[in-house]
Amino acid sequence: MSEDFTSHEYDVIVIGAGGAGLRAAIESARSGAKTAIITKSLLGKAHTVMAEGGCAAALQNADPRDGWKVHFHDTMKGSKWLANWRMAEFHAKEAPDRVRELEQWGAVFDRTTKNLINQRNFGGHTFPRLAHVGDATGLELIRTLQERGIHEGIDMFTEYTVRHLLKEGDRVTGCVAYTRVDGDFHAFSAKSVILATGGITRCWSVCSGSWEYTGDGHALALWAGAELRDMEFVQFHPTGMVWPPSVRGILVTEGVRGEGGRLFNSDENGKPHERFMFNYVPEMFQGDHAETIEESDQWVEEVVSGKIATVRRPPELLTRDVVSKAINSEVKAGRGSPHGGAFLDISHRGEEAILAKLPSMHHQFKELAGVDISKEPMEVGPTAHYVMGGVIVDAETQETTISGLYACGEVASGLHGANRLGGNSLSDLIVFGKRAGEHAAKQAADFAQPSIDDSQVQAAIKEMIAPLERGEGENPGLIYDAMRDMMQEKVGIIRVKDELESALEDLKEFSQREKNCFPGTSRKYNSGWHQALDLKNMVDISIVATLAALTREESRGGHTRDDFPGHEDEYWGKTLNICWMEKGEIKIRQEPVEKMRDDLQDAIKEVKAMIAERAAEQGGGN
């Protein structure tokens, strides 16, 4: 028996309404394409709002020595030399214009005394580079893009979940979705489809991701035949809340450390003790960071007062992968805070400065943990925050390995390699969201409107309603929680072969449990049904991430193998893990990283020489 569905026709469909999706839709509509956004949630609820600290762009407002070459170098170095260098080049060159564009559209950034966009320090960035709005930058970005999008004639489909991509031959021609409120089905014909669905971090039990982060776009691309890369690289942000349990994993912005926050381990009485990050500076970063507390504090004093630093930055501003592993090591050594994290203290900056620069953090801890961060330290610990891997895209157009399908933002791969620098996510969204929208609209102009294949739509609907028709089975919520706990335990910050192999066996079992779960029979307001469908994405994408982690026998960036500690030398072990699905089975192969263009290699050498000279002047150097 056929199910009823409603048909829609557009030139370009954008799946996702975060920063990348909104920017892509705006550019598509401005290019003349009839454009629609389909979002799983409501407008303004995307995970982009959790990007609190800032948007990285070499505006040169804080330090005239900054520029696209320095930003390019920092991104490549932070990625442990696995980033797609062409994407890193586009990003570094175009981010300043995209940030200024946001300002022209109404974004209200913090200002310097000269009324320029203010920029703050983040880990891995040579100079202060993050344009920010206090500690609510992502929220302001979303507000600005939504207001701009309203005037571009974009149609919005909110609380719709896309479950299938339509194809004609090897080309994507639309999608099938259901409404989360009443369970109605919809089929969309599109000449181009853009994935902007965000990440996969809900696959881990301790995460900063919003409920939408169940790997929808990654799975849609995988099922449609596209290839994914770098899926072993999951960023565990070093500072998530650890107490109380109800808020464990909620993000504590890197802006706290950018404004001078200090990390401490704990003494035997559970009180802040030693600033331990001085003990965890990797060889590749030695000479770039302060070696004493006095030097570190001087840097903070100079920078927060608007001066150009004359000494080296604190080790708290090392890259996120380094800081996360350091906190993890301190906890394992028995020096963690009372609730299994580390202490992060910004109280020395005083209440006035904290309320001016970190108002959201002050409110968050006061309301959720009963902690006044202007008077006492926070407890923080690593939280699954971002996946560096994703769908393989062309650097210039953002088209995937499947014709007619584009991807941008966190669902796409390439820019971040093995580790993402803080602040590069927001600039990623606006740089490559624009590119995806522009090229998707351009290609759409060359194609006739595709027809909607009823047989594909009915097959997709049959798969969606299958859990409702089982009559009995396990509660999908129990499977959901158990799988996330397993991933946290066996595919977390520190990985070993035996646990990864065990995780793959567990995921086979979860796949069978997912196929037999029963959420009840109703299609209306049935959160269990939504969860049952999400489980299929989560299991398949968890298999991809785990298989890639097992295959990469080295430690690099966001992927640490205890059995292969390795050495993060920049020219060692540079291969990429490419994953795809073939007849329902996940396949993997390795490819070498493409050799960087000579002029970009020269740019990196130039920046390295400048950094070494600056470090020598500040008292270090290597």
Coordinates of C-alpha atoms in Angstrom, one line a residue:
M1 CA 0.0 0.0 0.0
S2 CA 1.4 3.4 -1.0
E3 CA 1.7 6.2 1.5
D4 CA 0.7 9.8 0.7
F5 CA 3.3 12.4 0.5
T6 CA 3.6 16.1 -0.5
S7 CA 5.8 17.1 -3.4
H8 CA 8.0 20.2 -3.6
E9 CA 10.2 21.6 -6.4
Y10 CA 13.3 23.8 -5.9
D11 CA 16.5 24.7 -7.7
V12 CA 18.6 24.3 -4.5
I13 CA 17.7 22.5 -1.3
V14 CA 19.9 23.2 1.8
I15 CA 19.6 20.6 4.6
G16 CA 20.5 22.4 7.9
A17 CA 19.9 25.9 9.3
G18 CA 23.1 26.6 11.2
G19 CA 25.7 29.1 10.1
A20 CA 26.8 27.1 7.0
G21 CA 23.3 26.3 5.9
L22 CA 22.1 29.8 6.3
R23 CA 25.1 31.3 4.5
A24 CA 24.8 28.8 1.6
A25 CA 21.0 29.5 1.2
I26 CA 21.6 33.2 1.2
E27 CA 24.2 32.9 -1.5
S28 CA 22.1 30.5 -3.6
A29 CA 19.1 32.8 -3.4
R30 CA 21.2 35.9 -4.3
S31 CA 22.4 34.0 -7.3
G32 CA 18.8 33.7 -8.6
A33 CA 18.1 30.1 -7.5
K34 CA 14.7 29.1 -6.0
T35 CA 16.0 28.0 -2.6
A36 CA 14.7 26.2 0.5
I37 CA 16.1 25.3 3.8
I38 CA 15.0 22.1 5.6
T39 CA 15.9 22.0 9.3
K40 CA 15.5 19.3 11.9
S41 CA 14.9 21.8 14.6
L42 CA 13.7 25.4 14.8
L43 CA 15.5 28.4 13.4
G44 CA 18.0 29.8 15.9
K45 CA 18.4 26.4 17.6
A46 CA 21.4 25.2 15.6
H47 CA 24.6 24.1 17.3
T48 CA 26.3 27.2 15.8
V49 CA 25.1 29.1 18.8
M50 CA 27.5 27.0 21.0
A51 CA 30.5 28.5 19.2
E52 CA 30.9 31.1 21.8
G53 CA 34.5 32.4 21.6
G54 CA 34.9 34.0 18.2
C55 CA 35.3 33.8 14.5
A56 CA 38.9 33.5 13.2
A57 CA 40.0 35.9 10.5
A58 CA 43.3 37.8 9.9
L59 CA 41.8 41.3 10.1
Q60 CA 45.0 42.7 11.5
N61 CA 43.1 44.9 14.0
A62 CA 44.9 43.5 17.1
D63 CA 48.4 42.9 15.5
P64 CA 49.5 44.3 12.1
R65 CA 51.9 41.4 11.7
D66 CA 49.0 39.0 11.1
G67 CA 47.8 38.1 7.6
W68 CA 46.5 35.3 5.5
K69 CA 49.9 33.5 5.4
V70 CA 50.1 33.4 9.2
H71 CA 46.5 32.1 9.5
F72 CA 47.2 29.5 6.7
H73 CA 50.4 28.4 8.6
D74 CA 48.5 28.1 11.9
T75 CA 45.7 26.1 10.4
M76 CA 48.1 23.7 8.7
K77 CA 50.2 23.3 11.8
G78 CA 47.2 22.9 14.0
S79 CA 45.8 20.2 11.7
K80 CA 49.1 18.3 12.1
W81 CA 49.7 18.9 8.4
L82 CA 46.6 16.8 7.3
A83 CA 44.4 19.7 6.2
N84 CA 43.5 20.2 2.6
W85 CA 45.9 22.9 1.9
R86 CA 43.8 24.4 -0.9
M87 CA 40.8 24.8 1.5
A88 CA 43.1 26.2 4.1
E89 CA 44.3 28.8 1.6
F90 CA 40.8 29.8 0.5
H91 CA 39.8 30.0 4.2
A92 CA 42.7 32.2 5.3
K93 CA 42.3 34.6 2.3
E94 CA 38.5 34.9 2.4
A95 CA 37.7 34.9 6.1
P96 CA 38.3 38.7 6.6
D97 CA 35.9 39.6 3.9
R98 CA 33.2 37.3 5.2
V99 CA 33.6 38.8 8.7
R100 CA 33.3 42.3 7.4
E101 CA 30.3 41.2 5.4
L102 CA 28.6 40.0 8.6
E103 CA 29.3 43.4 10.1
Q104 CA 27.8 45.2 7.1
W105 CA 24.7 42.9 7.6
G106 CA 24.3 44.0 11.2
A107 CA 26.5 41.8 13.3
V108 CA 27.6 43.8 16.4
F109 CA 31.1 42.8 17.2
D110 CA 33.1 43.9 20.3
R111 CA 35.2 47.0 19.4
T112 CA 38.7 48.2 20.1
T113 CA 39.3 51.7 21.5
K114 CA 39.8 52.7 17.8
N115 CA 36.4 51.4 17.0
L116 CA 37.7 48.4 15.0
I117 CA 36.4 44.8 15.4
N118 CA 38.2 43.5 18.5
Q119 CA 40.1 40.2 18.3
R120 CA 41.0 37.8 21.1
N121 CA 43.6 35.0 21.5
F122 CA 42.8 31.4 21.1
G123 CA 45.0 28.3 21.2
G124 CA 47.2 27.7 18.1
H125 CA 46.7 31.1 16.7
T126 CA 50.0 33.1 16.5
F127 CA 48.2 36.5 16.9
P128 CA 44.9 37.6 18.4
R129 CA 42.5 36.7 15.6
L130 CA 39.0 35.9 16.8
A131 CA 36.4 38.5 16.1
H132 CA 33.9 38.1 18.9
V133 CA 30.7 39.3 20.6
G134 CA 31.5 38.7 24.2
D135 CA 31.2 35.0 24.6
A136 CA 28.1 34.7 22.4
T137 CA 29.6 35.0 18.9
G138 CA 27.8 32.1 17.4
L139 CA 24.4 33.4 18.6
E140 CA 25.1 36.8 16.9
L141 CA 26.2 35.1 13.7
I142 CA 23.0 33.1 13.6
R143 CA 20.9 36.1 14.3
T144 CA 22.6 38.1 11.6
L145 CA 22.3 35.4 9.0
Q146 CA 18.6 34.7 9.8
E147 CA 17.7 38.3 9.5
R148 CA 19.6 38.5 6.2
G149 CA 18.0 35.3 4.9
I150 CA 14.4 36.6 5.6
H151 CA 15.0 39.2 2.9
E152 CA 16.3 36.8 0.3
G153 CA 13.0 34.9 -0.3
I154 CA 14.2 31.6 1.1
D155 CA 11.5 29.1 2.0
M156 CA 11.9 27.4 5.4
F157 CA 10.8 23.9 6.4
T158 CA 11.3 23.7 10.2
E159 CA 11.1 20.5 12.2
Y160 CA 11.5 18.3 9.2
T161 CA 14.0 15.4 9.3
V162 CA 15.6 14.3 6.0
R163 CA 16.0 10.5 5.8
H164 CA 16.9 9.8 2.2
L165 CA 18.5 11.4 -0.9
L166 CA 16.8 10.9 -4.2
K167 CA 19.0 10.0 -7.2
E168 CA 18.8 9.7 -11.0
G169 CA 21.7 7.5 -12.0
D170 CA 24.8 8.8 -10.2
R171 CA 23.3 12.3 -9.6
V172 CA 21.5 13.5 -6.4
T173 CA 18.1 15.0 -7.4
G174 CA 16.3 15.7 -4.1
C175 CA 15.4 14.2 -0.8
V176 CA 12.7 12.6 1.3
A177 CA 11.7 14.0 4.8
Y178 CA 9.1 13.6 7.5
T179 CA 7.7 16.2 9.8
R180 CA 8.6 15.7 13.4
V181 CA 5.3 17.1 14.7
D182 CA 2.8 14.9 12.9
G183 CA 4.8 12.4 10.9
D184 CA 3.7 13.6 7.4
F185 CA 6.0 12.7 4.5
H186 CA 7.4 15.1 1.9
A187 CA 9.5 14.6 -1.2
F188 CA 11.7 17.4 -2.6
S189 CA 12.9 17.7 -6.2
A190 CA 16.1 19.7 -6.4
K191 CA 18.7 20.4 -9.1
S192 CA 21.3 20.7 -6.3
V193 CA 21.3 19.6 -2.7
I194 CA 23.6 21.1 0.0
L195 CA 24.3 19.2 3.2
A196 CA 24.9 21.6 6.2
T197 CA 23.8 19.3 9.0
G198 CA 26.7 19.7 11.5
G199 CA 28.4 17.0 13.4
I200 CA 28.2 13.6 15.0
T201 CA 29.1 14.2 18.7
R202 CA 25.8 12.8 20.1
C203 CA 27.5 9.5 19.5
W204 CA 29.4 10.1 22.7
S205 CA 27.8 10.3 26.1
V206 CA 29.8 13.3 27.3
C207 CA 29.5 15.9 24.6
S208 CA 28.8 19.6 23.9
G209 CA 26.6 18.9 20.9
S210 CA 22.9 19.7 20.7
W211 CA 20.4 16.9 20.2
E212 CA 20.4 17.3 16.5
Y213 CA 24.1 16.2 16.2
T214 CA 23.3 12.6 15.3
G215 CA 25.3 12.4 12.0
D216 CA 22.4 12.9 9.7
G217 CA 24.3 14.5 6.8
H218 CA 27.3 12.2 7.2
A219 CA 25.0 9.2 6.9
L220 CA 22.9 10.6 4.1
A221 CA 26.1 11.1 2.1
L222 CA 27.4 7.7 2.9
W223 CA 24.2 5.9 2.0
A224 CA 24.1 7.9 -1.3
G225 CA 27.5 6.7 -2.3
A226 CA 29.7 9.7 -1.3
E227 CA 33.1 9.2 0.3
L228 CA 34.1 10.4 3.8
R229 CA 37.6 11.2 5.2
D230 CA 39.3 11.9 8.5
M231 CA 36.5 10.4 10.5
E232 CA 38.9 9.1 13.3
F233 CA 39.6 12.7 14.2
V234 CA 37.1 13.7 16.9
Q235 CA 37.9 16.9 18.9
F236 CA 37.4 16.5 22.6
H237 CA 37.2 20.2 23.7
P238 CA 39.3 20.4 26.8
T239 CA 36.8 22.5 28.8
G240 CA 33.3 21.1 29.2
M241 CA 31.4 21.3 32.5
V242 CA 31.9 18.3 34.7
W243 CA 29.5 19.0 37.6
P244 CA 26.6 18.6 38.3
P245 CA 26.0 15.4 36.2
S246 CA 23.0 16.9 34.5
V247 CA 25.2 19.5 32.7
R248 CA 28.3 17.3 32.1
G249 CA 29.7 18.1 28.7
I250 CA 28.2 21.6 28.2
L251 CA 30.8 23.8 26.6
V252 CA 33.0 26.2 28.5
T253 CA 34.3 28.5 25.9
E254 CA 38.0 28.7 25.0
G255 CA 37.5 32.4 25.4
V256 CA 38.0 31.9 29.2
R257 CA 41.6 30.9 28.5
G258 CA 41.9 33.5 25.8
E259 CA 41.1 36.1 28.5
G260 CA 43.7 34.8 30.9
G261 CA 42.1 31.7 32.4
R262 CA 44.5 29.4 34.3
L263 CA 44.3 25.6 34.5
F264 CA 45.2 23.9 37.8
N265 CA 45.3 20.3 39.0
S266 CA 44.2 19.3 42.5
D267 CA 46.0 18.7 45.8
E268 CA 45.1 15.9 48.2
N269 CA 42.4 18.0 49.7
G270 CA 40.7 18.7 46.3
K271 CA 41.9 22.3 46.1
P272 CA 43.6 24.0 43.1
H273 CA 47.3 23.2 43.2
E274 CA 49.7 23.4 40.2
R275 CA 49.4 25.0 36.8
F276 CA 50.2 21.8 35.1
M277 CA 50.1 22.9 31.4
F278 CA 53.8 24.0 31.7
N279 CA 54.6 20.2 31.9
Y280 CA 52.8 19.3 28.6
V281 CA 54.2 21.5 25.9
P282 CA 54.9 19.2 22.9
E283 CA 58.2 19.4 21.0
M284 CA 56.6 21.1 18.0
F285 CA 55.4 24.0 20.2
Q286 CA 58.4 24.4 22.4
G287 CA 59.8 27.9 22.3
D288 CA 56.4 29.4 21.3
H289 CA 54.9 29.4 24.8
A290 CA 55.8 30.8 28.2
E291 CA 58.0 28.7 30.4
T292 CA 57.3 30.5 33.7
I293 CA 54.2 31.7 35.5
E294 CA 55.7 35.2 35.6
E295 CA 56.1 35.3 31.8
S296 CA 52.6 33.9 31.3
D297 CA 51.0 36.5 33.6
Q298 CA 52.9 39.3 31.9
W299 CA 51.5 38.1 28.5
V300 CA 47.9 38.2 29.9
E301 CA 48.4 41.7 31.4
E302 CA 49.8 43.0 28.1
V303 CA 47.2 41.5 25.8
V304 CA 44.0 42.2 27.9
S305 CA 45.1 45.9 28.1
G306 CA 45.3 46.0 24.3
K307 CA 49.0 46.0 23.9
I308 CA 51.1 43.8 21.5
A309 CA 52.6 41.0 23.6
T310 CA 56.4 41.3 24.2
V311 CA 56.6 37.8 25.8
R312 CA 55.3 34.3 25.0
R313 CA 51.7 33.1 25.5
P314 CA 50.6 30.8 28.3
P315 CA 50.6 27.1 27.7
E316 CA 46.9 27.1 28.5
L317 CA 46.6 28.3 24.9
L318 CA 48.1 25.3 23.3
T319 CA 45.9 23.5 20.7
R320 CA 42.8 21.7 22.0
D321 CA 44.1 18.2 21.4
V322 CA 47.1 18.9 23.6
V323 CA 45.2 20.5 26.4
S324 CA 42.5 17.7 26.5
K325 CA 45.2 15.0 26.7
A326 CA 46.9 17.0 29.5
I327 CA 43.8 17.2 31.6
N328 CA 43.1 13.5 30.9
S329 CA 46.6 12.6 32.1
E330 CA 46.3 14.6 35.3
V331 CA 43.0 12.9 36.1
K332 CA 44.4 9.5 35.4
A333 CA 47.4 10.3 37.7
G334 CA 45.0 11.1 40.6
R335 CA 45.5 14.8 40.4
G336 CA 42.0 15.7 39.0
S337 CA 39.5 17.9 40.6
P338 CA 36.9 16.4 43.0
H339 CA 34.5 15.5 40.1
G340 CA 37.1 14.2 37.7
G341 CA 38.3 17.2 35.8
A342 CA 40.7 20.2 36.3
F343 CA 40.2 23.6 37.8
L344 CA 39.9 26.6 35.4
D345 CA 40.3 29.9 37.2
I346 CA 39.5 33.3 35.7
S347 CA 38.7 35.0 39.0
H348 CA 41.9 37.0 39.1
R349 CA 40.5 39.2 36.2
G350 CA 37.9 40.6 38.5
E351 CA 34.1 40.7 38.3
E352 CA 33.9 43.8 36.1
A353 CA 36.1 42.3 33.3
I354 CA 34.4 38.9 33.5
L355 CA 30.9 40.4 33.2
A356 CA 32.1 42.5 30.2
K357 CA 34.0 39.7 28.3
L358 CA 32.4 36.5 29.6
P359 CA 28.8 37.3 30.6
S360 CA 27.4 34.0 29.3
M361 CA 29.9 31.9 31.2
H362 CA 29.2 33.8 34.4
H363 CA 25.5 33.2 34.0
Q364 CA 26.0 29.6 32.9
F365 CA 28.0 28.6 36.0
K366 CA 25.9 30.6 38.4
E367 CA 22.6 29.1 37.2
L368 CA 23.7 25.5 36.4
A369 CA 26.4 24.8 38.9
G370 CA 26.0 27.4 41.7
V371 CA 29.5 28.7 41.0
D372 CA 30.5 32.4 40.8
I373 CA 33.4 32.3 38.3
S374 CA 34.4 35.9 39.4
K375 CA 35.2 34.5 42.9
E376 CA 36.0 30.8 42.5
P377 CA 37.4 28.3 39.9
M378 CA 35.3 26.2 37.6
E379 CA 35.7 22.4 37.2
V380 CA 36.2 21.5 33.6
G381 CA 37.0 18.4 31.6
P382 CA 37.1 17.1 28.0
T383 CA 33.9 16.9 26.1
A384 CA 33.2 15.5 22.5
H385 CA 32.8 18.8 20.6
Y386 CA 33.6 18.5 16.9
V387 CA 34.4 16.0 14.2
M388 CA 37.2 17.1 11.9
G389 CA 36.2 14.4 9.4
G390 CA 33.3 14.4 7.1
V391 CA 32.2 14.3 3.5
I392 CA 35.0 14.7 0.9
V393 CA 34.4 18.0 -1.1
D394 CA 36.0 19.8 -3.9
A395 CA 38.0 22.7 -2.3
E396 CA 36.7 25.3 -4.7
T397 CA 33.0 24.3 -5.2
Q398 CA 32.2 22.2 -2.2
E399 CA 30.7 19.5 -4.4
T400 CA 31.1 16.0 -3.0
T401 CA 32.2 12.9 -4.9
I402 CA 28.5 12.5 -6.0
S403 CA 27.2 14.9 -8.7
G404 CA 24.6 17.4 -7.5
L405 CA 25.5 16.9 -3.8
Y406 CA 27.4 19.6 -1.9
A407 CA 28.5 19.9 1.7
C408 CA 29.7 22.7 3.9
G409 CA 30.5 23.3 7.6
E410 CA 31.1 20.5 10.0
V411 CA 29.6 17.8 7.8
A412 CA 32.3 18.5 5.2
S413 CA 36.0 17.5 5.6
G414 CA 39.3 19.0 4.6
L415 CA 39.9 22.3 6.4
H416 CA 40.8 21.0 9.8
G417 CA 42.8 17.8 9.2
A418 CA 43.7 16.0 12.5
N419 CA 42.8 18.9 14.8
R420 CA 40.7 22.1 14.4
L421 CA 41.8 25.5 15.8
G422 CA 39.2 27.2 17.9
G423 CA 37.5 30.0 15.9
N424 CA 38.1 28.3 12.6
S425 CA 34.7 26.7 12.7
L426 CA 32.7 30.0 12.4
S427 CA 34.9 31.3 9.6
D428 CA 34.7 27.9 7.9
L429 CA 30.9 28.2 7.9
I430 CA 30.8 31.6 6.3
V431 CA 33.6 31.0 3.8
F432 CA 32.5 27.6 2.5
G433 CA 28.8 28.2 3.0
K434 CA 29.1 31.0 0.5
R435 CA 31.1 28.9 -1.9
A436 CA 28.7 25.9 -1.6
G437 CA 25.6 28.2 -2.2
E438 CA 27.2 30.0 -5.1
H439 CA 28.3 26.8 -7.0
A440 CA 25.2 24.8 -6.2
A441 CA 23.1 27.6 -7.7
K442 CA 25.4 27.9 -10.7
Q443 CA 25.1 24.2 -11.5
A444 CA 21.4 24.2 -10.9
A445 CA 21.0 26.7 -13.8
D446 CA 22.4 24.1 -16.2
F447 CA 19.8 21.4 -15.3
A448 CA 16.1 20.8 -15.9
Q449 CA 13.9 20.2 -12.9
P450 CA 14.2 16.5 -11.9
S451 CA 11.1 14.3 -11.6
I452 CA 10.3 12.7 -8.3
D453 CA 10.7 8.9 -8.5
D454 CA 7.7 7.5 -6.6
S455 CA 9.4 4.1 -6.1
Q456 CA 12.3 5.7 -4.3
V457 CA 10.0 7.8 -2.1
Q458 CA 7.9 4.8 -1.2
A459 CA 11.0 2.8 -0.3
A460 CA 12.2 5.6 1.9
I461 CA 8.8 5.9 3.6
K462 CA 8.6 2.2 4.2
E463 CA 12.0 2.3 6.0
M464 CA 10.8 5.2 8.1
I465 CA 7.6 3.6 9.3
A466 CA 9.2 0.2 9.9
P467 CA 9.9 0.8 13.6
L468 CA 6.2 1.7 14.2
E469 CA 4.9 -1.5 12.7
R470 CA 7.0 -4.0 14.7
G471 CA 4.5 -4.3 17.5
E472 CA 7.1 -5.2 20.1
G473 CA 10.8 -4.6 20.7
E474 CA 13.4 -2.8 22.9
N475 CA 13.0 0.8 23.9
P476 CA 15.2 2.8 21.4
G477 CA 16.2 5.2 24.2
L478 CA 17.9 2.3 26.1
I479 CA 19.9 1.4 22.9
Y480 CA 20.7 5.1 22.3
D481 CA 22.2 5.6 25.9
A482 CA 24.0 2.2 25.9
M483 CA 25.7 2.9 22.5
R484 CA 26.8 6.4 23.6
D485 CA 28.3 5.0 26.8
M486 CA 30.2 2.4 24.8
M487 CA 31.6 4.9 22.4
Q488 CA 32.7 7.1 25.3
E489 CA 34.5 4.2 26.9
K490 CA 36.1 2.5 23.9
V491 CA 36.4 5.2 21.2
G492 CA 37.2 8.2 23.5
I493 CA 40.2 10.4 23.9
I494 CA 42.7 7.5 24.4
R495 CA 42.3 4.5 22.1
V496 CA 43.8 1.0 21.9
K497 CA 43.5 -1.8 19.4
D498 CA 41.6 -4.2 21.7
E499 CA 39.0 -1.7 22.7
L500 CA 38.5 -0.5 19.1
E501 CA 38.0 -4.0 17.9
S502 CA 35.6 -4.7 20.8
A503 CA 33.7 -1.5 19.8
L504 CA 33.2 -2.7 16.3
E505 CA 31.7 -5.9 17.6
D506 CA 29.5 -3.9 19.9
L507 CA 28.3 -1.8 17.0
K508 CA 27.3 -4.9 15.1
E509 CA 25.1 -5.8 18.0
F510 CA 23.7 -2.3 18.3
S511 CA 22.9 -2.4 14.6
Q512 CA 20.8 -5.5 15.2
R513 CA 19.1 -4.0 18.3
E514 CA 18.3 -0.9 16.2
K515 CA 16.6 -3.0 13.6
N516 CA 14.4 -4.6 16.3
C517 CA 13.5 -1.6 18.5
F518 CA 9.9 -0.5 19.0
P519 CA 9.0 3.1 19.8
G520 CA 5.2 2.7 19.8
T521 CA 2.8 3.1 16.8
S522 CA 2.1 6.8 16.7
R523 CA 3.7 9.2 14.1
K524 CA 2.5 12.3 16.1
Y525 CA 4.8 13.8 18.7
N526 CA 6.7 10.5 19.1
S527 CA 10.2 11.3 20.3
G528 CA 10.9 7.5 20.5
W529 CA 10.3 7.2 16.8
H530 CA 12.7 10.0 16.0
Q531 CA 15.3 8.4 18.2
A532 CA 14.8 5.0 16.5
L533 CA 15.5 6.6 13.2
D534 CA 18.5 8.5 14.5
L535 CA 20.0 5.3 15.7
K536 CA 20.7 4.0 12.2
N537 CA 22.7 7.2 11.4
M538 CA 24.6 6.9 14.7
V539 CA 25.5 3.3 14.4
D540 CA 26.7 3.5 10.8
I541 CA 28.8 6.7 11.4
S542 CA 30.2 5.2 14.7
I543 CA 31.3 2.2 12.6
V544 CA 33.1 4.6 10.2
A545 CA 34.8 6.5 13.0
T546 CA 35.9 3.4 14.8
L547 CA 37.1 1.6 11.7
A548 CA 39.2 4.7 10.8
A549 CA 40.6 4.9 14.3
L550 CA 41.6 1.2 14.2
T551 CA 43.3 1.7 10.8
R552 CA 45.3 4.8 11.8
E553 CA 48.2 3.2 13.8
E554 CA 49.7 6.5 15.0
S555 CA 48.8 9.3 17.4
R556 CA 48.0 12.6 15.6
G557 CA 45.8 15.5 16.6
G558 CA 42.4 14.4 17.9
H559 CA 43.3 10.7 17.5
T560 CA 45.5 9.2 20.2
R561 CA 46.5 5.5 20.2
D562 CA 48.0 4.4 23.5
D563 CA 49.5 1.4 21.6
F564 CA 51.0 3.7 18.9
P565 CA 52.0 6.9 20.7
G566 CA 54.1 7.9 17.7
H567 CA 55.7 11.3 17.2
E568 CA 53.9 14.2 15.6
D569 CA 56.6 15.2 13.3
E570 CA 55.2 17.2 10.4
Y571 CA 56.4 15.0 7.6
W572 CA 55.7 11.6 9.2
G573 CA 52.7 9.3 8.6
K574 CA 50.8 11.7 6.4
T575 CA 48.0 9.5 5.0
L576 CA 44.2 10.0 4.8
N577 CA 41.6 7.3 5.7
I578 CA 38.8 7.3 3.0
C579 CA 35.6 5.5 3.9
W580 CA 32.5 4.6 1.8
M581 CA 29.7 2.1 1.8
E582 CA 29.5 -0.8 -0.7
K583 CA 26.4 -3.1 -0.6
G584 CA 25.7 -2.1 3.0
E585 CA 29.3 -2.6 4.2
I586 CA 31.7 0.1 5.3
K587 CA 35.0 0.0 3.3
I588 CA 38.2 1.9 3.9
R589 CA 41.4 2.7 2.0
Q590 CA 44.4 5.0 2.6
E591 CA 45.7 7.7 0.3
P592 CA 48.7 9.9 0.6
V593 CA 48.3 13.6 1.3
E594 CA 48.6 15.7 -1.9
K595 CA 51.9 17.6 -2.2
M596 CA 51.5 21.2 -1.3
R597 CA 52.1 23.9 -3.9
D598 CA 55.5 25.4 -3.9
D599 CA 54.4 29.0 -3.2
L600 CA 52.4 27.8 -0.2
Q601 CA 55.4 25.9 1.1
D602 CA 57.4 29.1 0.8
A603 CA 54.7 31.0 2.7
I604 CA 54.9 28.5 5.6
K605 CA 58.7 28.8 5.7
E606 CA 58.4 32.6 5.8
V607 CA 55.9 32.4 8.7
K608 CA 58.1 29.9 10.6
A609 CA 61.1 32.2 10.3
M610 CA 59.0 35.2 11.5
I611 CA 57.6 33.1 14.5
A612 CA 61.1 31.9 15.4
E613 CA 62.5 35.5 15.3
R614 CA 59.6 36.7 17.5
A615 CA 60.0 33.9 20.0
A616 CA 63.7 34.7 20.3
E617 CA 62.9 38.3 21.0
Q618 CA 60.4 37.2 23.6
G619 CA 62.9 34.9 25.4
G620 CA 62.4 31.6 23.6
G621 CA 62.8 30.2 20.2
N622 CA 63.8 26.9 18.6

